[in-house]
Each structure stands twice: as structure tokens, then as C-alpha cells.
PDB file of C-alpha atoms in Angstrom:
ATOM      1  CA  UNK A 209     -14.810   1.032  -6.705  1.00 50.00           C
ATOM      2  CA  UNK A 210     -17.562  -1.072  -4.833  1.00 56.00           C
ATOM      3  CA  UNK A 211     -16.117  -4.339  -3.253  1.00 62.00           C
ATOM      4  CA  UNK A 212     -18.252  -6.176  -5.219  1.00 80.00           C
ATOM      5  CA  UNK A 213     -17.537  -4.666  -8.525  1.00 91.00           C
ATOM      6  CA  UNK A 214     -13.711  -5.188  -7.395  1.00 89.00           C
ATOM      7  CA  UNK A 215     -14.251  -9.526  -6.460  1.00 91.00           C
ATOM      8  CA  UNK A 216     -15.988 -10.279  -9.629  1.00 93.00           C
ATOM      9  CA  UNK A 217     -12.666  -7.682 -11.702  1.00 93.00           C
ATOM     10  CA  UNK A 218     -10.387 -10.216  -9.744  1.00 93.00           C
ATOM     11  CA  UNK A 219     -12.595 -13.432 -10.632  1.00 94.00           C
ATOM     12  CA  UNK A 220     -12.191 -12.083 -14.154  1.00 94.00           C
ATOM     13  CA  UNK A 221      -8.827 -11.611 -14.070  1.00 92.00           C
ATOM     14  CA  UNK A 222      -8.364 -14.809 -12.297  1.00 93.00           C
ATOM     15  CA  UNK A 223      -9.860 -16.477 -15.148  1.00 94.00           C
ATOM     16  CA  UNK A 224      -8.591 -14.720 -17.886  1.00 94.00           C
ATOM     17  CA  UNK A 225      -4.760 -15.445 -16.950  1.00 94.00           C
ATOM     18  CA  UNK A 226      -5.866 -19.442 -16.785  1.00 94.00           C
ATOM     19  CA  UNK A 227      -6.602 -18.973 -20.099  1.00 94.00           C
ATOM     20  CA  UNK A 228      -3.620 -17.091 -21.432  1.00 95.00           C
ATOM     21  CA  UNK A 229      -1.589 -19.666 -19.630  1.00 94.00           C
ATOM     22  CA  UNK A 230      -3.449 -22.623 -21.021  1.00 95.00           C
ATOM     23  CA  UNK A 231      -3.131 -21.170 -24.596  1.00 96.00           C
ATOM     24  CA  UNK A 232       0.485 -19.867 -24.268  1.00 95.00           C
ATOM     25  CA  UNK A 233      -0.557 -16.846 -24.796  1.00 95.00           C
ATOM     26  CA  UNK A 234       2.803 -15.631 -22.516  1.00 95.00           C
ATOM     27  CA  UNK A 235       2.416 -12.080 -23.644  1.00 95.00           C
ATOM     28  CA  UNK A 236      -1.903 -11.503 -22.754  1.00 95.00           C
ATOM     29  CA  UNK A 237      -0.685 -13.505 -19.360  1.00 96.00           C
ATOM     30  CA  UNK A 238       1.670 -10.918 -18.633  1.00 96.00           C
ATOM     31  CA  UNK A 239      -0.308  -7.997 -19.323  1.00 96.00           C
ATOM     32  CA  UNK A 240      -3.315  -9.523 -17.682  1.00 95.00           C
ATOM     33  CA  UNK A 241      -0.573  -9.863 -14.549  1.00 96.00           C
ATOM     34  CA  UNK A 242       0.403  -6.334 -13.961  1.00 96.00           C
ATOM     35  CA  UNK A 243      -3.421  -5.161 -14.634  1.00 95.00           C
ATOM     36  CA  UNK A 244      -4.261  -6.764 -12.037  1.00 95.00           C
ATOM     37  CA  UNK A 245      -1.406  -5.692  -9.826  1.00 96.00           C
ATOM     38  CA  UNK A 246      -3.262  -2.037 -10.630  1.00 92.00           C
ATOM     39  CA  UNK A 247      -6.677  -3.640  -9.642  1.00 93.00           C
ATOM     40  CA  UNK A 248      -5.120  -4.217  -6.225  1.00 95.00           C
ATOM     41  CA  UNK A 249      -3.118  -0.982  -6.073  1.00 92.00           C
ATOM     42  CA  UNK A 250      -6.653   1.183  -6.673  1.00 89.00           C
ATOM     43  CA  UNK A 251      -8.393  -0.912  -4.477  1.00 92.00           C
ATOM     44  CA  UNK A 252      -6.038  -0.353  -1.477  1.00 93.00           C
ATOM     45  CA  UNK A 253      -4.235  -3.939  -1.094  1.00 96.00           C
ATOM     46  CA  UNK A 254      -0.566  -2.360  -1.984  1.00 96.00           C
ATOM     47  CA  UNK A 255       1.126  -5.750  -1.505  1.00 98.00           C
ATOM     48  CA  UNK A 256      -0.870  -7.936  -3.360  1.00 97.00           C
ATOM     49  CA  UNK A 257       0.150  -4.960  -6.471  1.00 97.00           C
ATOM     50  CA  UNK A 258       2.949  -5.491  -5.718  1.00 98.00           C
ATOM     51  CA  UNK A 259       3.343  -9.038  -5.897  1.00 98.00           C
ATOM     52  CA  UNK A 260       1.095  -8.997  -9.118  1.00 97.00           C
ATOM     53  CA  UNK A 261       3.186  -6.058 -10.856  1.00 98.00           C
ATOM     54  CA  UNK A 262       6.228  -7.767  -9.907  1.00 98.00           C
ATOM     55  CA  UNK A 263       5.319 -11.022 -11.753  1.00 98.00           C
ATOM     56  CA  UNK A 264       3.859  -9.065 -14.489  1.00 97.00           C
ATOM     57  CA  UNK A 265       7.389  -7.017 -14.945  1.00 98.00           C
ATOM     58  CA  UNK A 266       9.228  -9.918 -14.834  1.00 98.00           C
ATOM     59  CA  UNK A 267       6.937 -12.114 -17.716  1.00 98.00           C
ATOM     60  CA  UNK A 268       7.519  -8.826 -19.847  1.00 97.00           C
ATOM     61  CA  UNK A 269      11.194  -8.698 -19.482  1.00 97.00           C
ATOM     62  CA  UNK A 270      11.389 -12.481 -19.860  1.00 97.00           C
ATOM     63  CA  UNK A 271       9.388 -11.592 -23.364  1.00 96.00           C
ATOM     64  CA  UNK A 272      12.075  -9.117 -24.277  1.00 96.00           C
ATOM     65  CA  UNK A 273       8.669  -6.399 -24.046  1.00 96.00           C
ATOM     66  CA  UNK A 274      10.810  -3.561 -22.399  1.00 95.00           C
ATOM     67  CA  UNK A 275       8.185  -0.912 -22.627  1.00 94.00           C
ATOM     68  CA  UNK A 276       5.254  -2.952 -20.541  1.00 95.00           C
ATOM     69  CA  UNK A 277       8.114  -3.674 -18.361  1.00 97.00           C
ATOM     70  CA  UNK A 278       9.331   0.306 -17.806  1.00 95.00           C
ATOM     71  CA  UNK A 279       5.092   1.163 -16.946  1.00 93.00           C
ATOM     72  CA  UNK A 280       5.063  -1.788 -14.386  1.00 96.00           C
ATOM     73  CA  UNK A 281       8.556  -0.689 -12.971  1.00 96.00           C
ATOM     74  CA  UNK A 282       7.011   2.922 -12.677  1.00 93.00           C
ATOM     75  CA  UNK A 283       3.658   1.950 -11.168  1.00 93.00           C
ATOM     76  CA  UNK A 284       5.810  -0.205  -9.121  1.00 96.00           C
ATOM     77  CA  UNK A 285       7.816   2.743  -7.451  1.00 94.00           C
ATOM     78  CA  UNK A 286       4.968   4.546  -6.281  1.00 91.00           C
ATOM     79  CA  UNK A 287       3.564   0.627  -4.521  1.00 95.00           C
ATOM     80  CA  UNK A 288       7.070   0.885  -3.053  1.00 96.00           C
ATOM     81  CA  UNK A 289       6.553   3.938  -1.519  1.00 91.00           C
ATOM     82  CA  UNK A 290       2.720   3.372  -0.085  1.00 91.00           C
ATOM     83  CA  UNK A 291       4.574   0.317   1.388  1.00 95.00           C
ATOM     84  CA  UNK A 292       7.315   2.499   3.140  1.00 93.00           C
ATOM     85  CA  UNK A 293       9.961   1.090   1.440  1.00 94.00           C
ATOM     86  CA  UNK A 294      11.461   4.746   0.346  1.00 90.00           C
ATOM     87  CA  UNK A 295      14.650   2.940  -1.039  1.00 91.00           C
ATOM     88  CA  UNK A 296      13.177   0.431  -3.167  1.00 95.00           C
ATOM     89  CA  UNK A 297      10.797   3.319  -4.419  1.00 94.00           C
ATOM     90  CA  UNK A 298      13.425   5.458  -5.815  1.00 92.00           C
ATOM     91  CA  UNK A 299      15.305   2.467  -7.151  1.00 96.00           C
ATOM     92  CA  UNK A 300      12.478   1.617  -9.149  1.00 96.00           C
ATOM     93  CA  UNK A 301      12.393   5.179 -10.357  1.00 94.00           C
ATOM     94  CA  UNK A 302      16.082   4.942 -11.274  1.00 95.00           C
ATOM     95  CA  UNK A 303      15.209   1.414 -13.328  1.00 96.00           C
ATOM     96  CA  UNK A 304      12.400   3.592 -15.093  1.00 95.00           C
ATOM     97  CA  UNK A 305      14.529   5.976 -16.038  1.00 94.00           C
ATOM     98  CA  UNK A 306      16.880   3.404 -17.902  1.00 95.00           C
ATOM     99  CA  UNK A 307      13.966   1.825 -19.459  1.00 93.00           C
ATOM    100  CA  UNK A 308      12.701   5.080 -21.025  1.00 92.00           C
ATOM    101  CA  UNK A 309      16.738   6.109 -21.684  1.00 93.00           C
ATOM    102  CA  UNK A 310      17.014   2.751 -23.726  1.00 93.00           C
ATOM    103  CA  UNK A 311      13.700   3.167 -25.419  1.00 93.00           C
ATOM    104  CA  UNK A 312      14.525   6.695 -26.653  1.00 91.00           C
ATOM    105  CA  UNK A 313      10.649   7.479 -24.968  1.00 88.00           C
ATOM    106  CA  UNK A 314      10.378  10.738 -23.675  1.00 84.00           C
ATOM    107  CA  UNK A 315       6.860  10.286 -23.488  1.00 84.00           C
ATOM    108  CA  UNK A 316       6.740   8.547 -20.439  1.00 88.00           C
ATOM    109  CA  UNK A 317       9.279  10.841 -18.593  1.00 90.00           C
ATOM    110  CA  UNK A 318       6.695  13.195 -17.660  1.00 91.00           C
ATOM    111  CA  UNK A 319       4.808  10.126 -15.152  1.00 90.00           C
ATOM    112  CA  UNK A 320       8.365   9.501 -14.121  1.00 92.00           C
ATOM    113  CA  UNK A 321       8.130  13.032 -12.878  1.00 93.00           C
ATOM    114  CA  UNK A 322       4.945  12.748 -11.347  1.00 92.00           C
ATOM    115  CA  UNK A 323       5.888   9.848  -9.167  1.00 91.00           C
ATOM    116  CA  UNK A 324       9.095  11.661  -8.182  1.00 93.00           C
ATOM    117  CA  UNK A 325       7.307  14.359  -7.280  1.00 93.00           C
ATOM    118  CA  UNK A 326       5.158  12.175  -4.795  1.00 90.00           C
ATOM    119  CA  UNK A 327       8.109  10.856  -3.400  1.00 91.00           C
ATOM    120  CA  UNK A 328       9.373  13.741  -2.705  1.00 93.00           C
ATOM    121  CA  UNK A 329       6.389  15.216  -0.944  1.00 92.00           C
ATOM    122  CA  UNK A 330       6.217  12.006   0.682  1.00 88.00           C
ATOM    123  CA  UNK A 331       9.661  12.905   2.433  1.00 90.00           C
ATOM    124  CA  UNK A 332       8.832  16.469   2.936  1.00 93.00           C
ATOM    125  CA  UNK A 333      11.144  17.527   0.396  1.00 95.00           C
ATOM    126  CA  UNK A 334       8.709  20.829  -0.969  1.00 96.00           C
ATOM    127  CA  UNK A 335      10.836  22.154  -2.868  1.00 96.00           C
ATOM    128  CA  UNK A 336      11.709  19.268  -5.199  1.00 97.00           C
ATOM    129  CA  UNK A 337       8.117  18.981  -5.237  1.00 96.00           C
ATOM    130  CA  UNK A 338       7.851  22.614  -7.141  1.00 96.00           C
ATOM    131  CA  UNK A 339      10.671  22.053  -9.383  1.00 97.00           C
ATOM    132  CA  UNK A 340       9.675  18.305 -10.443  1.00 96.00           C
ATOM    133  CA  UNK A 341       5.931  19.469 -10.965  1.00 94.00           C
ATOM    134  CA  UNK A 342       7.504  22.467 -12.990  1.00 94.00           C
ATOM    135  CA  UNK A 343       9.556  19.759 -14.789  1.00 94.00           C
ATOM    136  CA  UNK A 344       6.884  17.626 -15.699  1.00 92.00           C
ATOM    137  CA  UNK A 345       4.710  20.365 -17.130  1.00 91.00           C
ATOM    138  CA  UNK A 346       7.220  22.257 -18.819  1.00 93.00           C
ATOM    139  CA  UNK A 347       8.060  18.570 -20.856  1.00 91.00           C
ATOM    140  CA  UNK A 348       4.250  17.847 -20.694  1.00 90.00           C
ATOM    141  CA  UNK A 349       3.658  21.496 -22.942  1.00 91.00           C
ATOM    142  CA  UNK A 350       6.980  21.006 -25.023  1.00 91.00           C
ATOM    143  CA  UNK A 351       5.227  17.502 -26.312  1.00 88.00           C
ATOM    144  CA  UNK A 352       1.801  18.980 -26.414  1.00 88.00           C
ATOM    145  CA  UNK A 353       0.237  16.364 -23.669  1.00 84.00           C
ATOM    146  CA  UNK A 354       1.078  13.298 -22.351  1.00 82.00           C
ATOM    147  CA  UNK A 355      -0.110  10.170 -21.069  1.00 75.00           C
ATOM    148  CA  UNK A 356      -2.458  10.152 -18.075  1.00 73.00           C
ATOM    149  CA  UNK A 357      -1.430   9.974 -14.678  1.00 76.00           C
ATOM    150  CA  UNK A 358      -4.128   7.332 -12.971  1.00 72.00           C
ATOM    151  CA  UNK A 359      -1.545   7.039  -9.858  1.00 74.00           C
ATOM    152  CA  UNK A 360      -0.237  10.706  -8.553  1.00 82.00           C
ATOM    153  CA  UNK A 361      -2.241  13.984  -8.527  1.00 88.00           C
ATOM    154  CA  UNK A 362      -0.189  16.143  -9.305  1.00 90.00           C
ATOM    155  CA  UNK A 363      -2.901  19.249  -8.955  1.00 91.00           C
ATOM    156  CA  UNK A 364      -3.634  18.303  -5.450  1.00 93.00           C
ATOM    157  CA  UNK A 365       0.537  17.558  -4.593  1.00 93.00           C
ATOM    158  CA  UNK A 366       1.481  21.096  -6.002  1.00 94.00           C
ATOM    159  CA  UNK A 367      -1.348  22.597  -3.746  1.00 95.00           C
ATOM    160  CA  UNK A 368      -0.185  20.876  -0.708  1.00 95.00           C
ATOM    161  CA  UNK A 369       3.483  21.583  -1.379  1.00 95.00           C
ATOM    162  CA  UNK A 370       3.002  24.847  -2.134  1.00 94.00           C
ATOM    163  CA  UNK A 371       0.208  25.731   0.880  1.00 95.00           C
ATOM    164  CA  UNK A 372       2.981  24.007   3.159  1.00 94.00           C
ATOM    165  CA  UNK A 373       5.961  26.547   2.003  1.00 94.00           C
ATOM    166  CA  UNK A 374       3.460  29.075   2.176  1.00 93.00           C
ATOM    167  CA  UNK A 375       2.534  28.014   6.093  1.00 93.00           C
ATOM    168  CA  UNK A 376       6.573  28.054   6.984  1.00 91.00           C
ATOM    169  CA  UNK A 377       6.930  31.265   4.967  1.00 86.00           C
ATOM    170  CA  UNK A 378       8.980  30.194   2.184  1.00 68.00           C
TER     171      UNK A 378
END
């Protein structure tokens, strides 16, 4: 994404969530919050996501909207762990979980995966790596798809994992 392209998203944003505030439109705001919390997460300013997603995960929980709140808790995990805050990563992971447990959505189990499965590689844990990928697509075939994954590749994690068990003979 070209800098400019990204200023003139955040000017939008900007004035968008004016608007949805000045109308009391509480649930646009929100959603208009934690979009641009991914703005700044794909454009490489992890705390300024994270201070967006967070406000945008709390306006949805405030609205009783549990499911916005469970994809800006997951998104939110993998911020924590670009951050290096490993702890707050997987407890955000753990809060995702619930969300999807109380729900009854399996369908967003299989990102939970994913972003597992970065954290784990992340920590150099390869072998979680394998069996959460495996996890993921085995769920991922048993639903028939599932929604993309815009934050983790999962190809490219596999192929490292698996090149680095490879390297130490595994």
C-alpha cells in the first residue's frame, strides 16, 4: 500500500467515525474503529492497531456485538505478538476462543488456528506449528472452506517450519 493511498484511507476513516459519532451511529463507529486498527496493522504502525482495535473491541462489547468483538480480539493477538508482548498474545487467543465457544462459531476457529500457529513459530515451537497448521486444515476441509486469513500465511509458516525441522533433522 503506497503512503499516500494509506493518509488519504486514514483521512477517510478519520472522517467517517466523526460522522458515526455525530449521528449516533455507535455500531458504524465501532466498526469503522477496528478497520482502521487493520489499516494501521497492514501498514506497519502495530501500536496505533492496537490502540484502534482496542477501542473498536471495546465499543462492540459495550454494544453487546460479541462476534465483531471475537475478530478484533483475534486480529488483536497477532498485534500483540508483532509488539513482543508473547503473554498478552496468547491471552487474547484464549479470549477468542471463549468468544467463538459462546457463539457456537466454529467457523472462525480455523483463523484462531492460524494465529496460533504464528505464535508458535514465533517462539520456535515447530512442531506445534505442524500440528496447528494440520489442525486448521483438517477443520478448514471438514467445513468445506473458511474465512480468509488477511493476517498469517499459513503456506509460507508451514514451509519455514517444516524447512527448519528438516535443517535440524527432525
Amino acid at each position: 500500500m503506497l503512503g499516500s493511498d494509506v493518509d488519504r484511507a486514514r483521512q477517510r476513516f478519520a472522517g467517517s467515525a466523526e460522522l458515526f459519532a455525530a449521528a449516533g451511529q455507535s455500531e458504524r463507529l465501532a466498526d469503522t474503529t477496528a478497520a482502521q486498527g487493520t489499516l494501521e496493522l497492514r501498514s506497519g504502525t502495530p501500536e496505533a492497531a492496537r490502540d484502534f482495535l482496542e477501542e473498536g473491541r471495546r465499543m462492540h462489547l459495550e454494544q453487546g456485538n460479541r462476534a465483531r468483538a471475537t475478530d478484533n480480539t483475534m486480529v488483536l493477538s497477532n498485534v500483540y505478538f508483532q509488539l513482543g508482548e508473547i503473554t498478552t498474545a496468547r491471552k487474547y487467543i484464549r479470549l477468542a476462543l471463549a468468544g467463538i465457544r459462546e457463539l457456537q462459531d466454529v467457523g472462525r476457529l480455523t483463523l484462531i488456528l492460524d494465529l496460533s500457529m504464528a505464535i508458535a513459530m514465533g517462539e520456535g515451537r515447530l512442531g506445534d506449528v505442524l500440528r496447528l497448521g494440520g489442525a486448521a486444515a483438517q477443520r478448514r476441509a471438514k467445513m468445506g472452506g473458511s474465512a480468509p486469513n488477511f493476517v498469517v500465511n499459513t503456506d509460507q509458516v508451514i514451509a519455514e517450519a517444516r524447512a527448519a525441522l528438516t535443517a535440524q533433522g527432525a
